[in-house]
Amino acid sequence: MPTPLIPHILITGATGLLGRPLLRACVSRREWRVTGTAFRRIGPGLERLDLSQTDAIPGFLDRLAPDIIIHTAAERRPDVSERDRAGTQRLNVGSTAAIAQWAASRGAFVIYISSDYVFDGAHPPYRPGDATHPLNAYGQSKLDGERAVLRAGCDAAVLRVPLLYGDVERLDESSVTVLADALMKAAPGQRIAMEHWATRYPTHTADVADVLARMTAYRLAHPGFSGIFHWSGDEAMTKYDMARLFAPLVGADPACLVPDPAPPAGAPRPRDAHLDTSDLERLGIGRRTAFAAAIPAILAPHLR
Ligand SMILES: NC(=O)c1ccc[n+]([C@@H]2O[C@H](COP(=O)([O-])OP(=O)(O)OC[C@H]3O[C@@H](n4cnc5c(N)ncnc54)[C@H](OP(=O)(O)O)[C@@H]3O)[C@@H](O)[C@H]2O)c1
């Protein structure tokens, strides 16, 4: 891809938890033309696209002719993916394959967002080249999406990220803020069991958005840039640890929280899929917001 005068960046899933800050981060780069796609939450300035209708994707992309596609749209709830494997494959793998094939035929660059769930969590920290072994249907679909990108032969980067949190439209929009929702709904003095089994590295969506915008800028300046990369926060926490931090902010008593040492019910999860981020850091790309510093502003609009 020769560097375009005004690069056109297309963001799929621009209404999602990650897509919203990503759209803002890219629009703030005045030198880029930026288009976001949405499905159910279509709003001003967004293009409607149903990515499960894979036959329609090439025509849509022909019309917009992006130079770089940042593909964030996905089904990312592991328990939903476990129940609806066909729907998850269609969205997470089928749409990715169609985008990558179009990009390969037009010389466009793809950045595909993947997940730490491609690993089984037994041998952290994970470098990008380490052996993958997803434990659930969601992780498998994200790995299949990565493979679809690589198989299509387009110019591409994959960015794997762990559990995300950030500004939410509703507290149950992220697996982090939903913990605060549970605390607010509990009766005074009620004991609440919180998972204390998996080690997570909650990562702020604004940080990931900044990393993606920098990867895009880096690619525009360095046409050889491609490959698999990791980004992650560096604070190891269980859901119990996060809930203890939320409790005083939502008026709950931390003493009511009971650490639950059992693995969560539902789709199997990795115990510790810590991602090694040194490759991006070596390129000077990376940003981390402290969890305790970010959470009060995220919860504030939802306190009752
Ligand atoms: N959230 C996490 O903790 C996490 C962790 C690791 C990796 N990831 C990865 O990060 C990426 C972004 O996740 P997210 O948390 O931002 O997801 P999200 O909040 O669930 O947003 C999903 C996005 O996909 C769009 N979408 C859903 N079905 C669609 C369809 N049929 N056609 C077109 N668009 C459709 C949604 O559009 P509408 O809302 O307009 O329908 C929305 O913009 C995903 O690839 C996910 O696998 C997320």
GROMACS .gro file of C-alpha atoms and ligand atoms in nm:
model
  352
    1MET     CA    1   0.000   0.000   0.000
    2PRO     CA    2   0.163   0.332  -0.107
    3THR     CA    3   0.108   0.597   0.164
    4PRO     CA    4  -0.215   0.779   0.067
    5LEU     CA    5  -0.229   1.160   0.088
    6ILE     CA    6  -0.532   1.147   0.318
    7PRO     CA    7  -0.552   0.793   0.457
    8HIS     CA    8  -0.905   0.658   0.495
    9ILE     CA    9  -0.941   0.454   0.816
   10LEU     CA   10  -1.248   0.232   0.855
   11ILE     CA   11  -1.340   0.111   1.205
   12THR     CA   12  -1.589  -0.175   1.234
   13GLY     CA   13  -1.784  -0.194   1.561
   14ALA     CA   14  -1.748   0.181   1.624
   15THR     CA   15  -2.039   0.170   1.873
   16GLY     CA   16  -1.875  -0.093   2.096
   17LEU     CA   17  -1.687  -0.063   2.423
   18LEU     CA   18  -1.357  -0.036   2.235
   19GLY     CA   19  -1.493   0.110   1.911
   20ARG     CA   20  -1.621   0.433   2.072
   21PRO     CA   21  -1.286   0.552   2.216
   22LEU     CA   22  -1.110   0.419   1.907
   23LEU     CA   23  -1.330   0.630   1.680
   24ARG     CA   24  -1.252   0.937   1.897
   25ALA     CA   25  -0.878   0.864   1.898
   26CYS     CA   26  -0.868   0.832   1.519
   27VAL     CA   27  -1.093   1.133   1.449
   28SER     CA   28  -0.861   1.344   1.666
   29ARG     CA   29  -0.588   1.277   1.408
   30ARG     CA   30  -0.695   1.551   1.176
   31GLU     CA   31  -0.480   1.418   0.892
   32TRP     CA   32  -0.696   1.103   0.855
   33ARG     CA   33  -1.040   1.050   0.707
   34VAL     CA   34  -1.224   0.819   0.948
   35THR     CA   35  -1.543   0.616   0.901
   36GLY     CA   36  -1.710   0.401   1.167
   37THR     CA   37  -1.959   0.118   1.113
   38ALA     CA   38  -2.245   0.019   1.341
   39PHE     CA   39  -2.513  -0.246   1.337
   40ARG     CA   40  -2.791  -0.201   1.598
   41ARG     CA   41  -2.677   0.132   1.747
   42ILE     CA   42  -2.664   0.325   1.422
   43GLY     CA   43  -2.610   0.697   1.485
   44PRO     CA   44  -2.508   1.018   1.306
   45GLY     CA   45  -2.198   0.982   1.092
   46LEU     CA   46  -2.190   0.601   1.114
   47GLU     CA   47  -2.232   0.358   0.825
   48ARG     CA   48  -2.472   0.070   0.883
   49LEU     CA   49  -2.318  -0.272   0.814
   50ASP     CA   50  -2.436  -0.619   0.914
   51LEU     CA   51  -2.112  -0.815   0.920
   52SER     CA   52  -2.296  -1.147   0.952
   53GLN     CA   53  -2.410  -1.093   0.590
   54THR     CA   54  -2.065  -1.172   0.457
   55ASP     CA   55  -2.170  -1.157   0.089
   56ALA     CA   56  -2.246  -0.786   0.129
   57ILE     CA   57  -1.903  -0.700   0.273
   58PRO     CA   58  -1.700  -0.669  -0.052
   59GLY     CA   59  -1.956  -0.431  -0.209
   60PHE     CA   60  -1.967  -0.220   0.108
   61LEU     CA   61  -1.586  -0.196   0.114
   62ASP     CA   62  -1.571  -0.121  -0.261
   63ARG     CA   63  -1.803   0.176  -0.199
   64LEU     CA   64  -1.595   0.316   0.092
   65ALA     CA   65  -1.250   0.210  -0.034
   66PRO     CA   66  -1.063   0.233   0.298
   67ASP     CA   67  -0.683   0.219   0.311
   68ILE     CA   68  -0.677   0.070   0.661
   69ILE     CA   69  -0.952  -0.134   0.830
   70ILE     CA   70  -0.948  -0.172   1.209
   71HIS     CA   71  -1.180  -0.466   1.265
   72THR     CA   72  -1.315  -0.456   1.622
   73ALA     CA   73  -1.672  -0.584   1.572
   74ALA     CA   74  -1.726  -0.928   1.725
   75GLU     CA   75  -1.934  -1.142   1.955
   76ARG     CA   76  -1.717  -1.122   2.267
   77ARG     CA   77  -1.931  -1.280   2.540
   78PRO     CA   78  -1.784  -1.630   2.598
   79ASP     CA   79  -2.108  -1.777   2.732
   80VAL     CA   80  -2.307  -1.650   2.430
   81SER     CA   81  -2.041  -1.791   2.196
   82GLU     CA   82  -2.061  -2.128   2.371
   83ARG     CA   83  -2.439  -2.137   2.311
   84ASP     CA   84  -2.435  -1.993   1.957
   85ARG     CA   85  -2.124  -2.135   1.793
   86ALA     CA   86  -2.258  -2.094   1.438
   87GLY     CA   87  -2.353  -1.727   1.489
   88THR     CA   88  -2.018  -1.657   1.654
   89GLN     CA   89  -1.827  -1.823   1.370
   90ARG     CA   90  -2.025  -1.621   1.114
   91LEU     CA   91  -1.949  -1.289   1.283
   92ASN     CA   92  -1.603  -1.349   1.432
   93VAL     CA   93  -1.454  -1.560   1.154
   94GLY     CA   94  -1.672  -1.517   0.842
   95SER     CA   95  -1.669  -1.137   0.849
   96THR     CA   96  -1.295  -1.132   0.924
   97ALA     CA   97  -1.223  -1.361   0.630
   98ALA     CA   98  -1.435  -1.146   0.396
   99ILE     CA   99  -1.263  -0.825   0.511
  100ALA     CA  100  -0.916  -0.981   0.480
  101GLN     CA  101  -0.989  -1.120   0.132
  102TRP     CA  102  -1.112  -0.780   0.015
  103ALA     CA  103  -0.803  -0.614   0.167
  104ALA     CA  104  -0.572  -0.865  -0.003
  105SER     CA  105  -0.728  -0.790  -0.343
  106ARG     CA  106  -0.713  -0.408  -0.299
  107GLY     CA  107  -0.382  -0.367  -0.112
  108ALA     CA  108  -0.550  -0.237   0.205
  109PHE     CA  109  -0.407  -0.296   0.555
  110VAL     CA  110  -0.608  -0.475   0.825
  111ILE     CA  111  -0.571  -0.451   1.202
  112TYR     CA  112  -0.767  -0.736   1.361
  113ILE     CA  113  -0.850  -0.723   1.733
  114SER     CA  114  -0.802  -1.056   1.903
  115SER     CA  115  -0.802  -1.180   2.261
  116ASP     CA  116  -0.584  -1.331   2.536
  117TYR     CA  117  -0.840  -1.617   2.528
  118VAL     CA  118  -0.645  -1.771   2.237
  119PHE     CA  119  -0.418  -1.902   2.519
  120ASP     CA  120  -0.504  -2.161   2.784
  121GLY     CA  121  -0.354  -1.961   3.070
  122ALA     CA  122  -0.127  -2.236   3.199
  123HIS     CA  123   0.212  -2.079   3.114
  124PRO     CA  124   0.208  -1.698   3.136
  125PRO     CA  125   0.336  -1.458   3.031
  126TYR     CA  126   0.262  -1.517   2.663
  127ARG     CA  127   0.466  -1.377   2.378
  128PRO     CA  128   0.295  -1.329   2.037
  129GLY     CA  129   0.464  -1.638   1.889
  130ASP     CA  130   0.377  -1.872   2.176
  131ALA     CA  131   0.159  -2.177   2.113
  132THR     CA  132  -0.213  -2.104   2.122
  133HIS     CA  133  -0.470  -2.333   2.284
  134PRO     CA  134  -0.813  -2.174   2.334
  135LEU     CA  135  -1.029  -2.329   2.605
  136ASN     CA  136  -1.369  -2.206   2.482
  137ALA     CA  137  -1.566  -2.136   2.164
  138TYR     CA  138  -1.508  -1.760   2.187
  139GLY     CA  139  -1.128  -1.802   2.212
  140GLN     CA  140  -1.135  -2.051   1.925
  141SER     CA  141  -1.335  -1.807   1.708
  142LYS     CA  142  -1.085  -1.527   1.775
  143LEU     CA  143  -0.797  -1.759   1.684
  144ASP     CA  144  -0.983  -1.870   1.370
  145GLY     CA  145  -1.026  -1.499   1.287
  146GLU     CA  146  -0.650  -1.449   1.320
  147ARG     CA  147  -0.589  -1.745   1.091
  148ALA     CA  148  -0.842  -1.614   0.836
  149VAL     CA  149  -0.647  -1.286   0.823
  150LEU     CA  150  -0.313  -1.463   0.777
  151ARG     CA  151  -0.458  -1.708   0.520
  152ALA     CA  152  -0.602  -1.429   0.305
  153GLY     CA  153  -0.249  -1.300   0.254
  154CYS     CA  154  -0.340  -0.936   0.315
  155ASP     CA  155  -0.103  -0.694   0.481
  156ALA     CA  156  -0.212  -0.712   0.844
  157ALA     CA  157  -0.148  -0.677   1.213
  158VAL     CA  158  -0.325  -0.863   1.491
  159LEU     CA  159  -0.360  -0.698   1.832
  160ARG     CA  160  -0.447  -0.931   2.120
  161VAL     CA  161  -0.589  -0.765   2.430
  162PRO     CA  162  -0.721  -0.895   2.765
  163LEU     CA  163  -1.028  -0.799   2.971
  164LEU     CA  164  -1.131  -0.446   2.874
  165TYR     CA  165  -1.303  -0.175   3.076
  166GLY     CA  166  -1.374   0.192   3.009
  167ASP     CA  167  -1.662   0.436   2.972
  168VAL     CA  168  -1.982   0.231   2.953
  169GLU     CA  169  -2.336   0.306   2.837
  170ARG     CA  170  -2.465   0.063   3.104
  171LEU     CA  171  -2.272  -0.098   3.392
  172ASP     CA  172  -2.341  -0.446   3.252
  173GLU     CA  173  -2.167  -0.350   2.926
  174SER     CA  174  -1.829  -0.472   3.054
  175SER     CA  175  -1.732  -0.769   3.271
  176VAL     CA  176  -1.552  -0.523   3.500
  177THR     CA  177  -1.821  -0.261   3.563
  178VAL     CA  178  -2.088  -0.530   3.598
  179LEU     CA  179  -1.922  -0.612   3.934
  180ALA     CA  180  -2.012  -0.265   4.061
  181ASP     CA  181  -2.369  -0.324   3.940
  182ALA     CA  182  -2.384  -0.644   4.150
  183LEU     CA  183  -2.264  -0.453   4.457
  184MET     CA  184  -2.524  -0.179   4.408
  185LYS     CA  185  -2.806  -0.432   4.371
  186ALA     CA  186  -2.712  -0.623   4.691
  187ALA     CA  187  -2.917  -0.568   5.008
  188PRO     CA  188  -2.736  -0.392   5.297
  189GLY     CA  189  -2.516  -0.643   5.481
  190GLN     CA  190  -2.573  -0.915   5.217
  191ARG     CA  191  -2.265  -1.135   5.165
  192ILE     CA  192  -2.155  -1.145   4.800
  193ALA     CA  193  -1.928  -1.416   4.657
  194MET     CA  194  -1.676  -1.281   4.405
  195GLU     CA  195  -1.451  -1.496   4.187
  196HIS     CA  196  -1.096  -1.510   4.321
  197TRP     CA  197  -0.959  -1.774   4.081
  198ALA     CA  198  -0.852  -1.616   3.750
  199THR     CA  199  -0.583  -1.348   3.737
  200ARG     CA  200  -0.690  -1.073   3.499
  201TYR     CA  201  -0.513  -0.761   3.373
  202PRO     CA  202  -0.797  -0.510   3.323
  203THR     CA  203  -0.703  -0.279   3.038
  204HIS     CA  204  -0.856   0.062   2.972
  205THR     CA  205  -1.025   0.097   2.633
  206ALA     CA  206  -0.882   0.449   2.595
  207ASP     CA  207  -0.531   0.298   2.628
  208VAL     CA  208  -0.606   0.032   2.365
  209ALA     CA  209  -0.757   0.301   2.140
  210ASP     CA  210  -0.438   0.506   2.174
  211VAL     CA  211  -0.225   0.198   2.100
  212LEU     CA  212  -0.433   0.123   1.787
  213ALA     CA  213  -0.411   0.482   1.663
  214ARG     CA  214  -0.034   0.471   1.713
  215MET     CA  215  -0.008   0.134   1.534
  216THR     CA  216  -0.202   0.288   1.245
  217ALA     CA  217   0.028   0.592   1.235
  218TYR     CA  218   0.332   0.363   1.260
  219ARG     CA  219   0.208   0.155   0.969
  220LEU     CA  220   0.152   0.466   0.756
  221ALA     CA  221   0.512   0.571   0.825
  222HIS     CA  222   0.662   0.218   0.801
  223PRO     CA  223   0.498   0.012   0.523
  224GLY     CA  224   0.680  -0.306   0.641
  225PHE     CA  225   0.499  -0.305   0.978
  226SER     CA  226   0.287  -0.620   1.027
  227GLY     CA  227   0.252  -0.922   1.255
  228ILE     CA  228   0.097  -1.027   1.584
  229PHE     CA  229   0.119  -0.789   1.882
  230HIS     CA  230  -0.005  -0.778   2.243
  231TRP     CA  231  -0.127  -0.494   2.458
  232SER     CA  232  -0.231  -0.523   2.823
  233GLY     CA  233  -0.258  -0.344   3.153
  234ASP     CA  234   0.000  -0.460   3.407
  235GLU     CA  235  -0.206  -0.477   3.729
  236ALA     CA  236  -0.283  -0.840   3.819
  237MET     CA  237  -0.629  -0.864   3.977
  238THR     CA  238  -0.904  -1.116   4.035
  239LYS     CA  239  -1.268  -1.007   4.015
  240TYR     CA  240  -1.269  -1.013   4.397
  241ASP     CA  241  -0.977  -0.765   4.401
  242MET     CA  242  -1.165  -0.537   4.161
  243ALA     CA  243  -1.486  -0.557   4.364
  244ARG     CA  244  -1.300  -0.461   4.685
  245LEU     CA  245  -1.181  -0.150   4.509
  246PHE     CA  246  -1.533  -0.064   4.383
  247ALA     CA  247  -1.711  -0.123   4.714
  248PRO     CA  248  -1.643   0.213   4.885
  249LEU     CA  249  -1.719   0.397   4.559
  250VAL     CA  250  -2.071   0.250   4.536
  251GLY     CA  251  -2.151   0.266   4.909
  252ALA     CA  252  -2.102  -0.107   4.974
  253ASP     CA  253  -1.912  -0.260   5.267
  254PRO     CA  254  -1.598  -0.446   5.143
  255ALA     CA  255  -1.637  -0.680   5.443
  256CYS     CA  256  -1.949  -0.825   5.272
  257LEU     CA  257  -1.735  -0.958   4.986
  258VAL     CA  258  -1.643  -1.326   5.005
  259PRO     CA  259  -1.350  -1.448   4.788
  260ASP     CA  260  -1.465  -1.749   4.583
  261PRO     CA  261  -1.165  -1.971   4.495
  262ALA     CA  262  -1.359  -2.183   4.240
  263PRO     CA  263  -1.332  -2.133   3.860
  264PRO     CA  264  -1.631  -1.942   3.719
  265ALA     CA  265  -1.934  -2.133   3.594
  266GLY     CA  266  -2.005  -2.137   3.220
  267ALA     CA  267  -1.751  -2.147   2.938
  268PRO     CA  268  -1.405  -2.256   3.063
  269ARG     CA  269  -1.164  -1.963   3.102
  270PRO     CA  270  -0.784  -1.939   3.115
  271ARG     CA  271  -0.650  -1.896   3.470
  272ASP     CA  272  -0.375  -1.647   3.382
  273ALA     CA  273  -0.325  -1.545   3.019
  274HIS     CA  274  -0.092  -1.253   3.092
  275LEU     CA  275   0.025  -1.100   2.764
  276ASP     CA  276   0.386  -0.993   2.709
  277THR     CA  277   0.374  -0.646   2.552
  278SER     CA  278   0.746  -0.588   2.495
  279ASP     CA  279   0.727  -0.590   2.112
  280LEU     CA  280   0.504  -0.281   2.097
  281GLU     CA  281   0.696  -0.114   2.381
  282ARG     CA  282   1.019  -0.155   2.181
  283LEU     CA  283   0.850   0.045   1.902
  284GLY     CA  284   0.764   0.320   2.153
  285ILE     CA  285   0.394   0.227   2.145
  286GLY     CA  286   0.197   0.180   2.466
  287ARG     CA  287  -0.006   0.357   2.732
  288ARG     CA  288  -0.134   0.241   3.072
  289THR     CA  289  -0.390   0.410   3.294
  290ALA     CA  290  -0.391   0.302   3.660
  291PHE     CA  291  -0.707   0.103   3.737
  292ALA     CA  292  -0.784   0.278   4.069
  293ALA     CA  293  -0.739   0.619   3.905
  294ALA     CA  294  -0.974   0.542   3.614
  295ILE     CA  295  -1.261   0.367   3.792
  296PRO     CA  296  -1.425   0.659   3.984
  297ALA     CA  297  -1.495   0.859   3.665
  298ILE     CA  298  -1.625   0.548   3.487
  299LEU     CA  299  -1.870   0.464   3.768
  300ALA     CA  300  -1.975   0.822   3.849
  301PRO     CA  301  -2.247   0.858   3.579
  302HIS     CA  302  -2.408   0.531   3.696
  303LEU     CA  303  -2.423   0.588   4.073
  304ARG     CA  304  -2.769   0.609   4.223
  305LIG     N1  305  -1.454  -0.648   2.591
  305LIG     C1  306  -1.351  -0.724   2.628
  305LIG     O1  307  -1.327  -0.746   2.751
  305LIG     C2  308  -1.257  -0.781   2.523
  305LIG     C3  309  -1.146  -0.857   2.566
  305LIG     C4  310  -1.058  -0.908   2.472
  305LIG     C5  311  -1.081  -0.886   2.335
  305LIG     N2  312  -1.190  -0.814   2.297
  305LIG     C6  313  -1.210  -0.793   2.154
  305LIG     O2  314  -1.216  -0.653   2.132
  305LIG     C7  315  -1.303  -0.624   2.023
  305LIG     C8  316  -1.402  -0.517   2.064
  305LIG     O3  317  -1.483  -0.569   2.169
  305LIG     P1  318  -1.590  -0.478   2.243
  305LIG     O4  319  -1.581  -0.512   2.387
  305LIG     O5  320  -1.577  -0.335   2.201
  305LIG     O6  321  -1.725  -0.539   2.185
  305LIG     P2  322  -1.874  -0.484   2.207
  305LIG     O7  323  -1.875  -0.374   2.307
  305LIG     O8  324  -1.959  -0.604   2.232
  305LIG     O9  325  -1.912  -0.421   2.066
  305LIG     C9  326  -1.938  -0.504   1.959
  305LIG    C10  327  -1.945  -0.421   1.834
  305LIG    O10  328  -1.970  -0.511   1.726
  305LIG    C11  329  -2.081  -0.462   1.653
  305LIG     N3  330  -2.156  -0.573   1.597
  305LIG    C12  331  -2.218  -0.673   1.663
  305LIG     N4  332  -2.282  -0.753   1.576
  305LIG    C13  333  -2.260  -0.701   1.452
  305LIG    C14  334  -2.300  -0.737   1.321
  305LIG     N5  335  -2.376  -0.846   1.296
  305LIG     N6  336  -2.260  -0.659   1.218
  305LIG    C15  337  -2.184  -0.550   1.240
  305LIG     N7  338  -2.141  -0.510   1.360
  305LIG    C16  339  -2.180  -0.586   1.466
  305LIG    C17  340  -2.164  -0.384   1.752
  305LIG    O11  341  -2.243  -0.291   1.680
  305LIG     P3  342  -2.387  -0.237   1.737
  305LIG    O12  343  -2.367  -0.216   1.884
  305LIG    O13  344  -2.410  -0.111   1.661
  305LIG    O14  345  -2.486  -0.344   1.708
  305LIG    C18  346  -2.056  -0.318   1.837
  305LIG    O15  347  -2.010  -0.200   1.776
  305LIG    C19  348  -1.366  -0.758   1.983
  305LIG    O16  349  -1.301  -0.805   1.870
  305LIG    C20  350  -1.342  -0.848   2.103
  305LIG    O17  351  -1.333  -0.983   2.065
  305LIG    C21  352  -1.278  -0.761   2.388
   0.00000   0.00000   0.00000
